[in-house]
């Protein structure tokens, strides 16, 4: 199932204000919630009830983050991220938020809507895989 990132209204403003350094120097992380973010969600503290990562065996940090451009279109990319539950269940969650953990206020870039609640069963070591084949987002 393909998902599209819902970019916050503030992302472009934050780029102009030098909040993000997306060329692999900032640490981008994932947050999981069952409450819908909005395009006005700006900071990590605006995310309603993010799940504690207690039962997630995988770091929420994205790896191999890139910020490239081709003919005036910039693309934010990352290696595939695989989250594995452990011990207890992880969830339920529906929304996966990408935020900049290196920014002083942990600014949100955007979020994915899984379209239904998901719980990873820790006993089964359930996984969720986020493959960013065409990048996380493009900005033209």
GROMACS .gro file of C-alpha atoms in nm:
model
  140
    1UNK     CA    1   0.000   0.000   0.000
    2UNK     CA    2   0.146   0.336  -0.103
    3UNK     CA    3   0.116   0.632   0.130
    4UNK     CA    4   0.165   1.001   0.067
    5UNK     CA    5   0.326   1.228   0.323
    6UNK     CA    6   0.095   1.499   0.451
    7UNK     CA    7   0.335   1.792   0.478
    8UNK     CA    8   0.271   2.047   0.754
    9UNK     CA    9   0.207   2.408   0.658
   10UNK     CA   10   0.516   2.501   0.855
   11UNK     CA   11   0.770   2.282   0.673
   12UNK     CA   12   0.842   2.533   0.395
   13UNK     CA   13   0.859   2.818   0.647
   14UNK     CA   14   1.097   2.613   0.862
   15UNK     CA   15   1.323   2.555   0.559
   16UNK     CA   16   1.342   2.930   0.498
   17UNK     CA   17   1.415   2.992   0.866
   18UNK     CA   18   1.701   2.737   0.862
   19UNK     CA   19   1.529   2.508   1.115
   20UNK     CA   20   1.613   2.199   0.911
   21UNK     CA   21   1.950   2.086   0.778
   22UNK     CA   22   1.830   1.790   0.578
   23UNK     CA   23   2.162   1.694   0.421
   24UNK     CA   24   2.226   1.412   0.671
   25UNK     CA   25   2.329   1.635   0.963
   26UNK     CA   26   1.988   1.642   1.134
   27UNK     CA   27   1.832   1.334   1.292
   28UNK     CA   28   1.484   1.261   1.160
   29UNK     CA   29   1.266   1.036   1.376
   30UNK     CA   30   0.926   0.872   1.367
   31UNK     CA   31   0.646   0.912   1.619
   32UNK     CA   32   0.335   0.695   1.628
   33UNK     CA   33  -0.009   0.812   1.737
   34UNK     CA   34  -0.372   0.720   1.705
   35UNK     CA   35  -0.483   1.084   1.700
   36UNK     CA   36  -0.485   1.260   1.364
   37UNK     CA   37  -0.227   1.536   1.322
   38UNK     CA   38  -0.332   1.838   1.117
   39UNK     CA   39  -0.149   2.050   0.864
   40UNK     CA   40  -0.109   2.299   1.151
   41UNK     CA   41   0.082   2.043   1.361
   42UNK     CA   42   0.417   2.216   1.393
   43UNK     CA   43   0.615   2.069   1.682
   44UNK     CA   44   0.659   1.728   1.843
   45UNK     CA   45   0.477   1.867   2.147
   46UNK     CA   46   0.171   1.922   1.920
   47UNK     CA   47   0.142   1.546   1.855
   48UNK     CA   48  -0.144   1.413   2.065
   49UNK     CA   49  -0.055   1.105   2.271
   50UNK     CA   50   0.254   0.974   2.090
   51UNK     CA   51   0.314   0.610   2.179
   52UNK     CA   52   0.598   0.523   2.412
   53UNK     CA   53   0.851   0.309   2.226
   54UNK     CA   54   0.876   0.057   2.511
   55UNK     CA   55   0.771  -0.242   2.302
   56UNK     CA   56   0.946  -0.135   1.980
   57UNK     CA   57   1.279  -0.307   1.927
   58UNK     CA   58   1.381  -0.062   1.653
   59UNK     CA   59   1.513   0.292   1.696
   60UNK     CA   60   1.269   0.552   1.561
   61UNK     CA   61   1.555   0.729   1.379
   62UNK     CA   62   1.567   0.724   1.000
   63UNK     CA   63   1.902   0.634   0.844
   64UNK     CA   64   2.083   0.738   0.527
   65UNK     CA   65   1.883   1.060   0.506
   66UNK     CA   66   1.946   1.255   0.185
   67UNK     CA   67   1.837   1.594   0.049
   68UNK     CA   68   1.904   1.612  -0.323
   69UNK     CA   69   1.780   1.822  -0.612
   70UNK     CA   70   1.734   1.772  -0.983
   71UNK     CA   71   1.619   2.051  -1.217
   72UNK     CA   72   1.479   2.258  -0.932
   73UNK     CA   73   1.295   1.981  -0.747
   74UNK     CA   74   1.435   1.878  -0.410
   75UNK     CA   75   1.376   1.529  -0.271
   76UNK     CA   76   1.408   1.414   0.089
   77UNK     CA   77   1.504   1.047   0.101
   78UNK     CA   78   1.586   0.780   0.355
   79UNK     CA   79   1.674   0.413   0.373
   80UNK     CA   80   1.388   0.170   0.431
   81UNK     CA   81   1.286   0.162   0.797
   82UNK     CA   82   1.166  -0.160   0.958
   83UNK     CA   83   1.006  -0.146   1.301
   84UNK     CA   84   0.978  -0.468   1.499
   85UNK     CA   85   0.766  -0.513   1.811
   86UNK     CA   86   0.906  -0.703   2.106
   87UNK     CA   87   0.772  -0.850   2.429
   88UNK     CA   88   0.438  -0.664   2.448
   89UNK     CA   89   0.217  -0.519   2.177
   90UNK     CA   90   0.296  -0.186   2.008
   91UNK     CA   91  -0.011   0.020   1.931
   92UNK     CA   92  -0.271   0.080   1.830
   93UNK     CA   93  -0.161   0.360   1.599
   94UNK     CA   94  -0.281   0.497   1.270
   95UNK     CA   95  -0.053   0.794   1.204
   96UNK     CA   96   0.324   0.792   1.159
   97UNK     CA   97   0.479   1.136   1.206
   98UNK     CA   98   0.824   1.240   1.079
   99UNK     CA   99   0.991   1.507   1.289
  100UNK     CA  100   1.335   1.665   1.317
  101UNK     CA  101   1.480   1.554   1.649
  102UNK     CA  102   1.784   1.782   1.600
  103UNK     CA  103   1.574   2.099   1.578
  104UNK     CA  104   1.544   2.280   1.912
  105UNK     CA  105   1.164   2.248   1.910
  106UNK     CA  106   1.158   1.907   1.735
  107UNK     CA  107   0.973   2.046   1.432
  108UNK     CA  108   0.733   1.818   1.245
  109UNK     CA  109   0.786   1.765   0.872
  110UNK     CA  110   0.469   1.568   0.803
  111UNK     CA  111   0.283   1.243   0.865
  112UNK     CA  112   0.145   0.932   0.700
  113UNK     CA  113  -0.210   0.806   0.754
  114UNK     CA  114  -0.220   0.424   0.766
  115UNK     CA  115  -0.601   0.457   0.711
  116UNK     CA  116  -0.687   0.214   0.992
  117UNK     CA  117  -0.561   0.122   1.338
  118UNK     CA  118  -0.262  -0.108   1.355
  119UNK     CA  119  -0.121  -0.298   1.652
  120UNK     CA  120   0.204  -0.492   1.622
  121UNK     CA  121   0.197  -0.816   1.823
  122UNK     CA  122   0.512  -0.842   2.031
  123UNK     CA  123   0.483  -1.219   2.079
  124UNK     CA  124   0.489  -1.262   1.700
  125UNK     CA  125   0.761  -0.995   1.652
  126UNK     CA  126   0.529  -0.821   1.404
  127UNK     CA  127   0.690  -0.563   1.175
  128UNK     CA  128   0.599  -0.251   0.987
  129UNK     CA  129   0.818  -0.156   0.691
  130UNK     CA  130   0.841   0.197   0.553
  131UNK     CA  131   1.009   0.190   0.212
  132UNK     CA  132   1.079   0.537   0.075
  133UNK     CA  133   1.125   0.428  -0.287
  134UNK     CA  134   1.054   0.770  -0.439
  135UNK     CA  135   1.163   0.967  -0.136
  136UNK     CA  136   0.981   1.094   0.170
  137UNK     CA  137   0.876   1.413  -0.004
  138UNK     CA  138   0.955   1.639  -0.298
  139UNK     CA  139   0.960   2.017  -0.291
  140UNK     CA  140   0.950   2.210  -0.616
   0.00000   0.00000   0.00000
